[in-house]
mmCIF file of C-alpha atoms and ligand atoms in Angstrom:
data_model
loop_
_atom_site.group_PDB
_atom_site.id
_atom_site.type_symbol
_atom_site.label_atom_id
_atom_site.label_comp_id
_atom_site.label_asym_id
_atom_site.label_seq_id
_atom_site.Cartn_x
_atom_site.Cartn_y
_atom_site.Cartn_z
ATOM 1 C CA UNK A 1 -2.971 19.037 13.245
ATOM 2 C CA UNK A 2 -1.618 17.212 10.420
ATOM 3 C CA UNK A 3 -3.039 18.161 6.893
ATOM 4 C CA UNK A 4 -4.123 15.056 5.374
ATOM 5 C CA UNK A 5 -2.357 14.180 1.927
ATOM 6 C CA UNK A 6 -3.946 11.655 -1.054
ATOM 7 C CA UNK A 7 -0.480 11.089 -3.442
ATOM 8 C CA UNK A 8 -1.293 9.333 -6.161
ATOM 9 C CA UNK A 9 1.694 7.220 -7.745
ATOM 10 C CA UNK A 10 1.631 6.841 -11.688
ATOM 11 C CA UNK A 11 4.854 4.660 -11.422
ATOM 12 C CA UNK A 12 5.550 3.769 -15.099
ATOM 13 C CA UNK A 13 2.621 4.816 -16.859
ATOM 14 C CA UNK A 14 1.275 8.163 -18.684
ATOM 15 C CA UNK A 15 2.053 9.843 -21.736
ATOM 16 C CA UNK A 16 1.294 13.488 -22.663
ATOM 17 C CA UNK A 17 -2.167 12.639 -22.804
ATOM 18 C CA UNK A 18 -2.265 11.987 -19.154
ATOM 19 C CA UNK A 19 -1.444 15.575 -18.509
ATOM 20 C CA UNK A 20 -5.379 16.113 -18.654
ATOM 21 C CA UNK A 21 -5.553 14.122 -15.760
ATOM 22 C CA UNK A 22 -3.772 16.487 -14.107
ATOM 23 C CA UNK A 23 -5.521 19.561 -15.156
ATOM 24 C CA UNK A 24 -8.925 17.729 -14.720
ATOM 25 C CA UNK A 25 -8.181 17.245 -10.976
ATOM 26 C CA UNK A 26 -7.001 20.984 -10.745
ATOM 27 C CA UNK A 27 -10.746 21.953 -11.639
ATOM 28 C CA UNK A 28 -12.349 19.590 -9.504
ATOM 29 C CA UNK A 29 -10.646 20.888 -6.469
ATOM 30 C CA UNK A 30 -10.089 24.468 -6.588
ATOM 31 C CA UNK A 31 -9.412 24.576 -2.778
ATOM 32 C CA UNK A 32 -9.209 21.434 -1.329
ATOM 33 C CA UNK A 33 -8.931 21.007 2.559
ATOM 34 C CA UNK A 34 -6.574 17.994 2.153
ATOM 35 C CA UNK A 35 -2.959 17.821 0.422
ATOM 36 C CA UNK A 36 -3.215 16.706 -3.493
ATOM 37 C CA UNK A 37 0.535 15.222 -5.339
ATOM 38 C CA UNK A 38 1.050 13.317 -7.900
ATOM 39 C CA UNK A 39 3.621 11.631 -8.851
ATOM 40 C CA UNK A 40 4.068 11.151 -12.527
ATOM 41 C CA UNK A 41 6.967 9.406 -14.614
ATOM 42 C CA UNK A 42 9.914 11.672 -14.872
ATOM 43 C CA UNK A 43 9.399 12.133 -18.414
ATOM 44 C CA UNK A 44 6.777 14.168 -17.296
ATOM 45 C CA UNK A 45 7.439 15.777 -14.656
ATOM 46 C CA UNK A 46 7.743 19.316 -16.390
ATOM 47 C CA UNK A 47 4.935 19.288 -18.086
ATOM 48 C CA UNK A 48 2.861 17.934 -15.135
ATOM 49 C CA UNK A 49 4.230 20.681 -12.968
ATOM 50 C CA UNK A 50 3.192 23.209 -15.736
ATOM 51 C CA UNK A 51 -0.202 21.632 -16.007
ATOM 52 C CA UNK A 52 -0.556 22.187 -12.141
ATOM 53 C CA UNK A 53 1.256 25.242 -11.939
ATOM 54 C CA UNK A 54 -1.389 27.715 -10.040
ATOM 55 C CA UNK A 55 -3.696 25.001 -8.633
ATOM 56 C CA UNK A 56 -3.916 22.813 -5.558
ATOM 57 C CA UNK A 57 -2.181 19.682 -6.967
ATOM 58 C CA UNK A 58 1.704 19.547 -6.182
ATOM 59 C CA UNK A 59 4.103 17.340 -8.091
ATOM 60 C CA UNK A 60 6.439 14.775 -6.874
ATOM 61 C CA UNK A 61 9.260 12.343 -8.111
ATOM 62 C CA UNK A 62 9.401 8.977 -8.060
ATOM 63 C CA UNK A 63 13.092 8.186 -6.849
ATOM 64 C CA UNK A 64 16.136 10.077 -7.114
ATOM 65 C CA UNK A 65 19.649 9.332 -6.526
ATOM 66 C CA UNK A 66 21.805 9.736 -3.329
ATOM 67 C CA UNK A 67 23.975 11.699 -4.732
ATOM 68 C CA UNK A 68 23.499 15.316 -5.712
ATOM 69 C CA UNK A 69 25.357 15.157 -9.568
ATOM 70 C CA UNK A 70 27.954 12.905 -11.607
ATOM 71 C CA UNK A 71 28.620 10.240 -13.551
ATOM 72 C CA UNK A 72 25.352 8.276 -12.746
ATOM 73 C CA UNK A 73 23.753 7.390 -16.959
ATOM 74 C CA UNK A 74 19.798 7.358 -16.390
ATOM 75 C CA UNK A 75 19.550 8.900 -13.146
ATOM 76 C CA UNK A 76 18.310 11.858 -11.594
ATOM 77 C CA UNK A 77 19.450 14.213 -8.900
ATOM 78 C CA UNK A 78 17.034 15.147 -6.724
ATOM 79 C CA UNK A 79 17.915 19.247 -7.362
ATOM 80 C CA UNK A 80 16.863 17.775 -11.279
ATOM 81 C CA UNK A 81 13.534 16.548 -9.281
ATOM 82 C CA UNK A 82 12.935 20.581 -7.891
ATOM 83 C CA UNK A 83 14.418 22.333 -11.092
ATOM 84 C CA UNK A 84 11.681 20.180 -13.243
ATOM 85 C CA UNK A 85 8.735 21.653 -10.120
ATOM 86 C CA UNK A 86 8.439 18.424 -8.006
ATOM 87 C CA UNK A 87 8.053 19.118 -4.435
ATOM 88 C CA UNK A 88 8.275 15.507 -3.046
ATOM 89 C CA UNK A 89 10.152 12.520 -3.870
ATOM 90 C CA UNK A 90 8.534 8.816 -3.375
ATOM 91 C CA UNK A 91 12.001 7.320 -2.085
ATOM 92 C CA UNK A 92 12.104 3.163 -1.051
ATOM 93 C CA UNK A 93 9.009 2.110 -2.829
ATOM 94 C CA UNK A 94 9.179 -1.452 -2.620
ATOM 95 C CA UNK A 95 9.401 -1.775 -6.160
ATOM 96 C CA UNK A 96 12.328 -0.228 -6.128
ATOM 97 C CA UNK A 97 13.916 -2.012 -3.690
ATOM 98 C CA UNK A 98 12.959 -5.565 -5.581
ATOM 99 C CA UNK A 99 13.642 -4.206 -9.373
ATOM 100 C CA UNK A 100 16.915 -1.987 -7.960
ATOM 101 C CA UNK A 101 18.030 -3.905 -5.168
ATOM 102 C CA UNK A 102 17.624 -0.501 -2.750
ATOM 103 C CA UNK A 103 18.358 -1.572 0.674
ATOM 104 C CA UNK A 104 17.601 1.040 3.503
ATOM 105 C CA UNK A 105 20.651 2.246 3.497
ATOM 106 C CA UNK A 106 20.669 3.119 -0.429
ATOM 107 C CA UNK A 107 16.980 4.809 0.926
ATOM 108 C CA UNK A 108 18.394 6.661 3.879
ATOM 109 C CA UNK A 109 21.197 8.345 1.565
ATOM 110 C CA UNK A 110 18.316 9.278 -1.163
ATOM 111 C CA UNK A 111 16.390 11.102 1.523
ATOM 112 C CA UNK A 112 18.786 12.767 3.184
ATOM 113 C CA UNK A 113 19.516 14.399 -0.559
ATOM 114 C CA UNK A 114 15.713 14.988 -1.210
ATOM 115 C CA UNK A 115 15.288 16.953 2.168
ATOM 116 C CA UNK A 116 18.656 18.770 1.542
ATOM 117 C CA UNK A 117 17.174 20.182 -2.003
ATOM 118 C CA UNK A 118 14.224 20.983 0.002
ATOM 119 C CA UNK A 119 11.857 17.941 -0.965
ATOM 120 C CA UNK A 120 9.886 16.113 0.905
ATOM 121 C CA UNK A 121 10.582 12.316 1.201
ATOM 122 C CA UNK A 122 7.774 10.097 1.178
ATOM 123 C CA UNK A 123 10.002 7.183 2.437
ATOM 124 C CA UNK A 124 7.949 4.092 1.858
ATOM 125 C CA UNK A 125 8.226 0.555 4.508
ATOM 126 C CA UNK A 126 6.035 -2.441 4.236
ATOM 127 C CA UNK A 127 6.166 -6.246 4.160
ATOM 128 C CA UNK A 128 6.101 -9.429 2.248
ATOM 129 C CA UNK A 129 3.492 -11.985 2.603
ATOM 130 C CA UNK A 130 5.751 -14.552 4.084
ATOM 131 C CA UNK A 131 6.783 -12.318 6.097
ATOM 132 C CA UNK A 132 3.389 -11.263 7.673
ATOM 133 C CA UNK A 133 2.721 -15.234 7.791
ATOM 134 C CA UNK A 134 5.737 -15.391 9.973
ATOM 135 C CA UNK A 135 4.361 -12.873 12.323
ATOM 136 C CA UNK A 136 7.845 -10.411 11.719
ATOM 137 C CA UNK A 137 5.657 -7.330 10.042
ATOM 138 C CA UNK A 138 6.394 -5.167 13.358
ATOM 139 C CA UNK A 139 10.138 -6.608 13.058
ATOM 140 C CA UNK A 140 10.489 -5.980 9.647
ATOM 141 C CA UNK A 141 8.983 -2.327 9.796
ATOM 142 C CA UNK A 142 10.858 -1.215 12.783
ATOM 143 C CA UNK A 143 14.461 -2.088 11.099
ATOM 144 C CA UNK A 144 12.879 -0.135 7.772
ATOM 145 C CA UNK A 145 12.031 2.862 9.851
ATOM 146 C CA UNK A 146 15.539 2.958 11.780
ATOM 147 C CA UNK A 147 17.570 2.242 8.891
ATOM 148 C CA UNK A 148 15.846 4.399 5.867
ATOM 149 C CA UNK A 149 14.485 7.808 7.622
ATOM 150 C CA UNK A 150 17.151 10.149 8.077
ATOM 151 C CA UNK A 151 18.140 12.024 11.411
ATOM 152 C CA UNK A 152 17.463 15.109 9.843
ATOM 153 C CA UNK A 153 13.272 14.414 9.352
ATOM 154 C CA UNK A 154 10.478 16.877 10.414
ATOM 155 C CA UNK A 155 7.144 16.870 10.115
ATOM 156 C CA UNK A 156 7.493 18.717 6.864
ATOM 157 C CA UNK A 157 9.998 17.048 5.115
ATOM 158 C CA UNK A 158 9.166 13.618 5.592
ATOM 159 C CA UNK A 159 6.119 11.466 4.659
ATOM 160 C CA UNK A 160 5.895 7.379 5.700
ATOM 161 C CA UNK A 161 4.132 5.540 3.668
ATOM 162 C CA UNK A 162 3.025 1.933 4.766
ATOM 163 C CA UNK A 163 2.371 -0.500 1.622
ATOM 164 C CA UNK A 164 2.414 -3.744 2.152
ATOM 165 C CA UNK A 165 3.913 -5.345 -0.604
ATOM 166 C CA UNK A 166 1.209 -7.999 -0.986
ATOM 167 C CA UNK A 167 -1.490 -5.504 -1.133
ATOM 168 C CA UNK A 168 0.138 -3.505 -3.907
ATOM 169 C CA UNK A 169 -1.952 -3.897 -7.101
ATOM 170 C CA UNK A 170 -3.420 -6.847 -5.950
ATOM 171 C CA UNK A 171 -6.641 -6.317 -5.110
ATOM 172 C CA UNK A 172 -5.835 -7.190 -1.568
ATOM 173 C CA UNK A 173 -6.323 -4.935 1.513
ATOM 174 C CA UNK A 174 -5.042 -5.873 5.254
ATOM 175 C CA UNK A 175 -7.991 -5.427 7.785
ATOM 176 C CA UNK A 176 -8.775 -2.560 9.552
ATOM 177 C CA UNK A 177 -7.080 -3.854 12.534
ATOM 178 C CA UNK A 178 -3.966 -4.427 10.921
ATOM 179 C CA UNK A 179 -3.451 -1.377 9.051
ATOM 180 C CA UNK A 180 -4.504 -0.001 12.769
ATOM 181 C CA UNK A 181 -1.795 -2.131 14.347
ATOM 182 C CA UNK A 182 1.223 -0.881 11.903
ATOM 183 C CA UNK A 183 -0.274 2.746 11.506
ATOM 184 C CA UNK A 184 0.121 2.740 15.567
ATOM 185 C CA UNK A 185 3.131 1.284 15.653
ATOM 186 C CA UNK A 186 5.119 3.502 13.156
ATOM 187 C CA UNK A 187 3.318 7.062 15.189
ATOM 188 C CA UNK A 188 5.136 5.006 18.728
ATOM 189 C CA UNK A 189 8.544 4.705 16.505
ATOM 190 C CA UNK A 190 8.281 8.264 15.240
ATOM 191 C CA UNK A 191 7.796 9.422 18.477
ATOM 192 C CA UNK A 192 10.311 7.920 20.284
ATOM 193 C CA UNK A 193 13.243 8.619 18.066
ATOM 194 C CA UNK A 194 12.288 12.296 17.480
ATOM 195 C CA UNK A 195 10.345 13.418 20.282
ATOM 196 C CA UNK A 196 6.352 13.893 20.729
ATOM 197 C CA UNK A 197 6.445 16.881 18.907
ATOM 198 C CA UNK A 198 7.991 15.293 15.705
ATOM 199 C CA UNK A 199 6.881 12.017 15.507
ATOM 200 C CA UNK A 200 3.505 13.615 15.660
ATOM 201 C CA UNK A 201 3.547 15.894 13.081
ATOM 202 C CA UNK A 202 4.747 13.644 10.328
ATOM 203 C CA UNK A 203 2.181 12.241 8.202
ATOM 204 C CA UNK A 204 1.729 8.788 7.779
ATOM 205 C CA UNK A 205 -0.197 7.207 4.438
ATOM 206 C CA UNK A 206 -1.212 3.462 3.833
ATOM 207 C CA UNK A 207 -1.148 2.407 0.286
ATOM 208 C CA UNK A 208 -1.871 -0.988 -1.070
ATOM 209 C CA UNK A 209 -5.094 -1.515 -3.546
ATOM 210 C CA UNK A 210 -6.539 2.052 -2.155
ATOM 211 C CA UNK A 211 -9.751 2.274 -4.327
ATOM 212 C CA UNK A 212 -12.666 4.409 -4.028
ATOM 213 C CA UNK A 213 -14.738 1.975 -2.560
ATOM 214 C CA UNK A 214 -12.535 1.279 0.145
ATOM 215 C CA UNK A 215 -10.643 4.668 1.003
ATOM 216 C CA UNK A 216 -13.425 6.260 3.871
ATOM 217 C CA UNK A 217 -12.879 2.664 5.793
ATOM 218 C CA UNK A 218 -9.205 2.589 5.712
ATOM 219 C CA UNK A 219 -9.214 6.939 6.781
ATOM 220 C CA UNK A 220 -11.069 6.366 9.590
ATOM 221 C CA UNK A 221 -7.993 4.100 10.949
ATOM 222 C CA UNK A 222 -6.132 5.624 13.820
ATOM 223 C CA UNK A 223 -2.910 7.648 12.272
ATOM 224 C CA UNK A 224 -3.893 7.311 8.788
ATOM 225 C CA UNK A 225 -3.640 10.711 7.383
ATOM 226 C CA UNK A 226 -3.764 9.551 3.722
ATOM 227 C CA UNK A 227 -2.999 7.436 0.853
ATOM 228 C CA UNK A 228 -0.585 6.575 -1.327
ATOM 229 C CA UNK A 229 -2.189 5.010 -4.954
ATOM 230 C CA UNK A 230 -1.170 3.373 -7.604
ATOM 231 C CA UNK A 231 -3.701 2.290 -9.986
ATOM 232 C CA UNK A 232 -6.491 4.460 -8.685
ATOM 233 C CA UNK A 233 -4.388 7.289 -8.855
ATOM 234 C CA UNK A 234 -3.929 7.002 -12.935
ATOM 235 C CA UNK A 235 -8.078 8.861 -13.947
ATOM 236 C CA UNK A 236 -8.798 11.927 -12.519
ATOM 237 C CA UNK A 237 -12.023 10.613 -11.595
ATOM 238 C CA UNK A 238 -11.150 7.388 -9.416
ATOM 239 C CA UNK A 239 -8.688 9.799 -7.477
ATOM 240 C CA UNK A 240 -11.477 12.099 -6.867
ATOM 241 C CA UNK A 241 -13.307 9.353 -5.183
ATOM 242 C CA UNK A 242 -10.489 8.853 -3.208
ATOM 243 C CA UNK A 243 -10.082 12.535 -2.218
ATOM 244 C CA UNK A 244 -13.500 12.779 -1.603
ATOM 245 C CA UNK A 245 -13.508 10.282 0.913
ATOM 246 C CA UNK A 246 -10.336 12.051 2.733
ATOM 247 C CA UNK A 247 -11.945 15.497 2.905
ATOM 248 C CA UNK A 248 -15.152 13.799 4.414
ATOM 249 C CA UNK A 249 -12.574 12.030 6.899
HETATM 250 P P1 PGA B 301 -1.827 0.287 -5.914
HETATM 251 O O1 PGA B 301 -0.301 0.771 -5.705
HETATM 252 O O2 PGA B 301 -2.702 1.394 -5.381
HETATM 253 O O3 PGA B 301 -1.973 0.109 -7.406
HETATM 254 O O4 PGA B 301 -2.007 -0.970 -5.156
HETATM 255 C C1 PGA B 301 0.081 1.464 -4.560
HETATM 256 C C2 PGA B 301 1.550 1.805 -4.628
HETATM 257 O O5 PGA B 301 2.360 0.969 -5.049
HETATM 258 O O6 PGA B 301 1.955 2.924 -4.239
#
């Protein structure tokens, strides 16, 4: 069975005051029965992993570079990522790949560092609007898959995340059906490149404008084991809805 996981995604937000968030979503769930991360700004990393230190609520990186040291101003090693307590690494997010021009290939070299330090990659796919108009999502998200997951992947070191970029902070969701269709089709990928036992095990979240209100219709989707949030991920207590709805799932 594959242990369900809400990651919440503070991208560039949160200063030390946000570190209560943390330690306010320790309380609430001494002993969850799903996976808590979250994924703070590297400034805070440290203290986020101290907040959590103890509890149920692991700590994750937002990017790291391929490379595991050198002459790389403003960057960080993923072995930087594990010295400062993160577990997991967000690698590919798509905002990254627009703001740093990260192909999958830059992607596929991060995680292959992350799950050499011993982190797991949450390697994240999804496509544009014009794209889905031009009915190439499937396209688009099989040559993400093939070209930014690693040979290397298990069940425990890797973590797909499927975010369309159009639904990211924008309010707007894909139907049930469609989150269905991609969920599906990333599990048949999975499989068929790493074997049953594999493809099975890894665990695949959907992220785009996951609220509260929305997260028990979107977990009851076929192969959606989670979530990966933005904006609802920033107050303890929004998350909690979220994780409430994934332990009910
Ligand atoms: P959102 O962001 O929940 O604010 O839409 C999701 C993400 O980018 O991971």
């Amino acid at each position: 069975m594959r242990r369900k996981l809400a990651a919440g995604n503070w991208k560039m937000n949160g200063t030390g005051a946000a570190l209560a968030e943390i330690t306010g979503l320790a309380d609430m769930y001494p002993d969850p029965s799903v996976d808590i991360l979250i994924c703070p700004p590297a400034t805070l990393l440290h203290r986020a992993a101290g907040a959590a230190q103890g509890s149920s609520v692991g700590i994750g990186g937002q990017d790291c570079h391929a490379a595991s040291s050198g002459a790389h101003t403003g960057d960080l090693s993923a072995d930087m990522l594990v010295d400062a307590g993160a577990s997991a690494v967000i690698l590919g997010h798509s905002e990254r790949r627009e703001d740093h021009d990260e192909g999958n290939e830059d992607v596929r070299a991060k995680a292959r560092t992350a799950m050499d330090a011993g982190l797991t990659a949450i390697i994240c796919v999804g496509e544009s609007l014009a794209q889905r108009e031009a009915a190439n999502t499937l396209d688009i998200i099989g040559g993400q898959l093939s070209g930014s997951i690693p040979d290397q992947s298990t069940g425990q070191n890797l973590v797909v995340a499927y975010e369309p970029i159009w639904a990211i902070g924008t309010g707007k969701v894909p139907t049930l059906e469609q989150i269905g269709e991609v969920h599906d089709f990333i599990r048949a990928r999975l499989e068929r490149r790493f074997g049953e036992g594999v493809g099975r095990s890894v665990r695949l979240l959907y992220g785009g404008s996951v609220k509260p209100g929305n997260a028990a219709d979107i977990f009851a989707v076929s192969n959606v084991d989670g979530a990966l949030v933005g904006g609802a991920s920033l107050k303890a207590q929004d998350f909690a809805g979220i994780i409430d709805a994934l332990q009910g799932a």
